[in-house]
Amino acid sequence: MTRTRFPFATLPLLALLTACAKPIPADRVHYVGDWRGNGVSLLITAEGQVVYHRQEGGSTVSIDAPLKAFDGDDFEVGIGPLVTRFDVGQPPKEADGEWTMEVDGRMLRREEGEAPKAQGEIAT
């Protein structure tokens, strides 16, 4: 009988992925949140982890990777040369208590919940 050691082999990779995440800078704290709309869900954590799912027709795209950098309003996620760039047509903005952001041509709305905070910021 052959044993599969795959789950144990992935633990160091998962630790590496988590360690590579860069916390969201204080001036970008409004990007943090659970964004949804038009077949897309985008979770950006204060710790810098990005989880993206897009369903269109019969295809699905999923990304779960650390934030690498911001470039203007856009941001990049990934490790080493494996990078995905998210084109932000409209950075997060609040109007009438609702936060919206346009990513890759799709308008997203931040789901209700606790307001985002920069890492290390104490809730008041």
Short mmCIF file of C-alpha atoms in Angstrom, two decimals:
data_model
loop_
_atom_site.label_atom_id
_atom_site.label_comp_id
_atom_site.label_asym_id
_atom_site.label_seq_id
_atom_site.Cartn_x
_atom_site.Cartn_y
_atom_site.Cartn_z
CA MET A 1 0.00 0.00 0.00
CA THR A 2 1.35 3.40 -0.95
CA ARG A 3 0.73 6.35 1.31
CA THR A 4 0.09 9.78 -0.09
CA ARG A 5 2.22 12.47 1.51
CA PHE A 6 0.77 15.29 -0.53
CA PRO A 7 -1.05 17.05 2.35
CA PHE A 8 2.16 17.25 4.40
CA ALA A 9 4.16 18.48 1.42
CA THR A 10 1.77 21.39 0.98
CA LEU A 11 2.19 22.68 4.54
CA PRO A 12 5.53 24.43 3.85
CA LEU A 13 4.05 25.94 0.69
CA LEU A 14 1.05 27.26 2.61
CA ALA A 15 3.35 28.74 5.25
CA LEU A 16 5.37 30.41 2.48
CA LEU A 17 2.23 31.86 0.90
CA THR A 18 1.09 33.33 4.19
CA ALA A 19 4.54 34.71 4.99
CA CYS A 20 4.74 36.49 1.62
CA ALA A 21 1.59 38.54 2.17
CA LYS A 22 2.19 42.25 2.75
CA PRO A 23 -0.19 44.02 5.13
CA ILE A 24 -2.44 46.56 3.46
CA PRO A 25 -0.91 50.05 3.84
CA ALA A 26 -2.88 52.51 5.95
CA ASP A 27 -3.61 54.69 2.89
CA ARG A 28 -5.22 51.66 1.14
CA VAL A 29 -7.33 50.40 4.06
CA HIS A 30 -10.54 51.01 2.08
CA TYR A 31 -9.56 48.12 -0.22
CA VAL A 32 -9.99 45.70 2.69
CA GLY A 33 -13.26 43.82 2.69
CA ASP A 34 -15.50 41.28 1.05
CA TRP A 35 -16.42 42.67 -2.39
CA ARG A 36 -19.11 41.10 -4.59
CA GLY A 37 -20.97 41.68 -7.82
CA ASN A 38 -21.43 40.59 -11.42
CA GLY A 39 -20.33 36.98 -10.84
CA VAL A 40 -17.25 38.04 -8.83
CA SER A 41 -16.25 37.70 -5.20
CA LEU A 42 -13.06 39.39 -4.00
CA LEU A 43 -11.84 39.17 -0.42
CA ILE A 44 -8.94 41.40 0.59
CA THR A 45 -7.73 40.99 4.18
CA ALA A 46 -5.86 43.56 6.28
CA GLU A 47 -3.00 41.05 6.44
CA GLY A 48 -2.66 41.19 2.64
CA GLN A 49 -4.27 37.94 1.53
CA VAL A 50 -6.45 38.10 -1.61
CA VAL A 51 -9.08 35.50 -2.50
CA TYR A 52 -10.79 35.99 -5.89
CA HIS A 53 -13.49 33.96 -7.64
CA ARG A 54 -15.12 34.79 -10.95
CA GLN A 55 -17.74 32.70 -12.68
CA GLU A 56 -18.65 33.45 -16.25
CA GLY A 57 -20.61 31.11 -18.45
CA GLY A 58 -19.23 27.64 -17.82
CA SER A 59 -15.81 28.76 -16.63
CA THR A 60 -14.51 29.68 -13.20
CA VAL A 61 -11.35 31.56 -12.22
CA SER A 62 -10.04 31.28 -8.66
CA ILE A 63 -7.02 32.94 -7.10
CA ASP A 64 -5.88 32.70 -3.48
CA ALA A 65 -2.56 34.50 -3.15
CA PRO A 66 -0.74 37.18 -1.16
CA LEU A 67 -0.75 40.83 -2.15
CA LYS A 68 2.52 41.78 -3.83
CA ALA A 69 2.14 45.49 -4.51
CA PHE A 70 -0.06 48.42 -5.43
CA ASP A 71 0.61 50.26 -8.68
CA GLY A 72 -1.49 53.39 -8.65
CA ASP A 73 -5.00 52.16 -7.89
CA ASP A 74 -4.27 48.70 -9.36
CA PHE A 75 -2.83 45.85 -7.31
CA GLU A 76 -0.88 42.67 -7.97
CA VAL A 77 -1.11 39.35 -6.18
CA GLY A 78 1.04 36.25 -6.45
CA ILE A 79 4.39 34.73 -5.67
CA GLY A 80 7.61 35.26 -7.59
CA PRO A 81 6.97 35.40 -11.34
CA LEU A 82 3.40 34.08 -10.97
CA VAL A 83 1.55 37.38 -10.70
CA THR A 84 -2.01 38.48 -11.44
CA ARG A 85 -2.73 42.18 -11.89
CA PHE A 86 -6.14 43.57 -10.96
CA ASP A 87 -7.11 46.65 -12.96
CA VAL A 88 -8.99 49.03 -10.66
CA GLY A 89 -11.09 51.36 -12.81
CA GLN A 90 -12.60 53.04 -9.76
CA PRO A 91 -10.89 52.77 -6.38
CA PRO A 92 -13.08 52.13 -3.32
CA LYS A 93 -15.48 54.98 -2.67
CA GLU A 94 -18.36 55.46 -0.30
CA ALA A 95 -21.68 57.00 -1.30
CA ASP A 96 -24.79 56.95 0.89
CA GLY A 97 -23.24 54.37 3.21
CA GLU A 98 -22.40 51.93 0.39
CA TRP A 99 -18.84 51.17 -0.73
CA THR A 100 -18.19 50.36 -4.38
CA MET A 101 -15.09 49.59 -6.44
CA GLU A 102 -14.61 48.69 -10.10
CA VAL A 103 -12.19 45.83 -10.69
CA ASP A 104 -11.40 44.44 -14.14
CA GLY A 105 -14.40 46.25 -15.59
CA ARG A 106 -16.88 44.88 -13.02
CA MET A 107 -18.58 47.01 -10.38
CA LEU A 108 -18.30 45.43 -6.95
CA ARG A 109 -20.01 46.34 -3.68
CA ARG A 110 -18.46 45.74 -0.27
CA GLU A 111 -20.58 43.42 1.83
CA GLU A 112 -21.84 44.70 5.16
CA GLY A 113 -19.72 44.02 8.19
CA GLU A 114 -17.17 45.65 10.42
CA ALA A 115 -15.39 48.61 8.83
CA PRO A 116 -11.87 47.71 7.66
CA LYS A 117 -8.90 48.75 9.74
CA ALA A 118 -5.24 48.99 8.94
CA GLN A 119 -3.22 46.19 10.51
CA GLY A 120 -2.30 47.17 14.03
CA GLU A 121 -5.10 49.75 14.29
CA ILE A 122 -7.12 49.37 17.47
CA ALA A 123 -10.90 49.29 17.20
CA THR A 124 -12.64 52.13 19.01
#
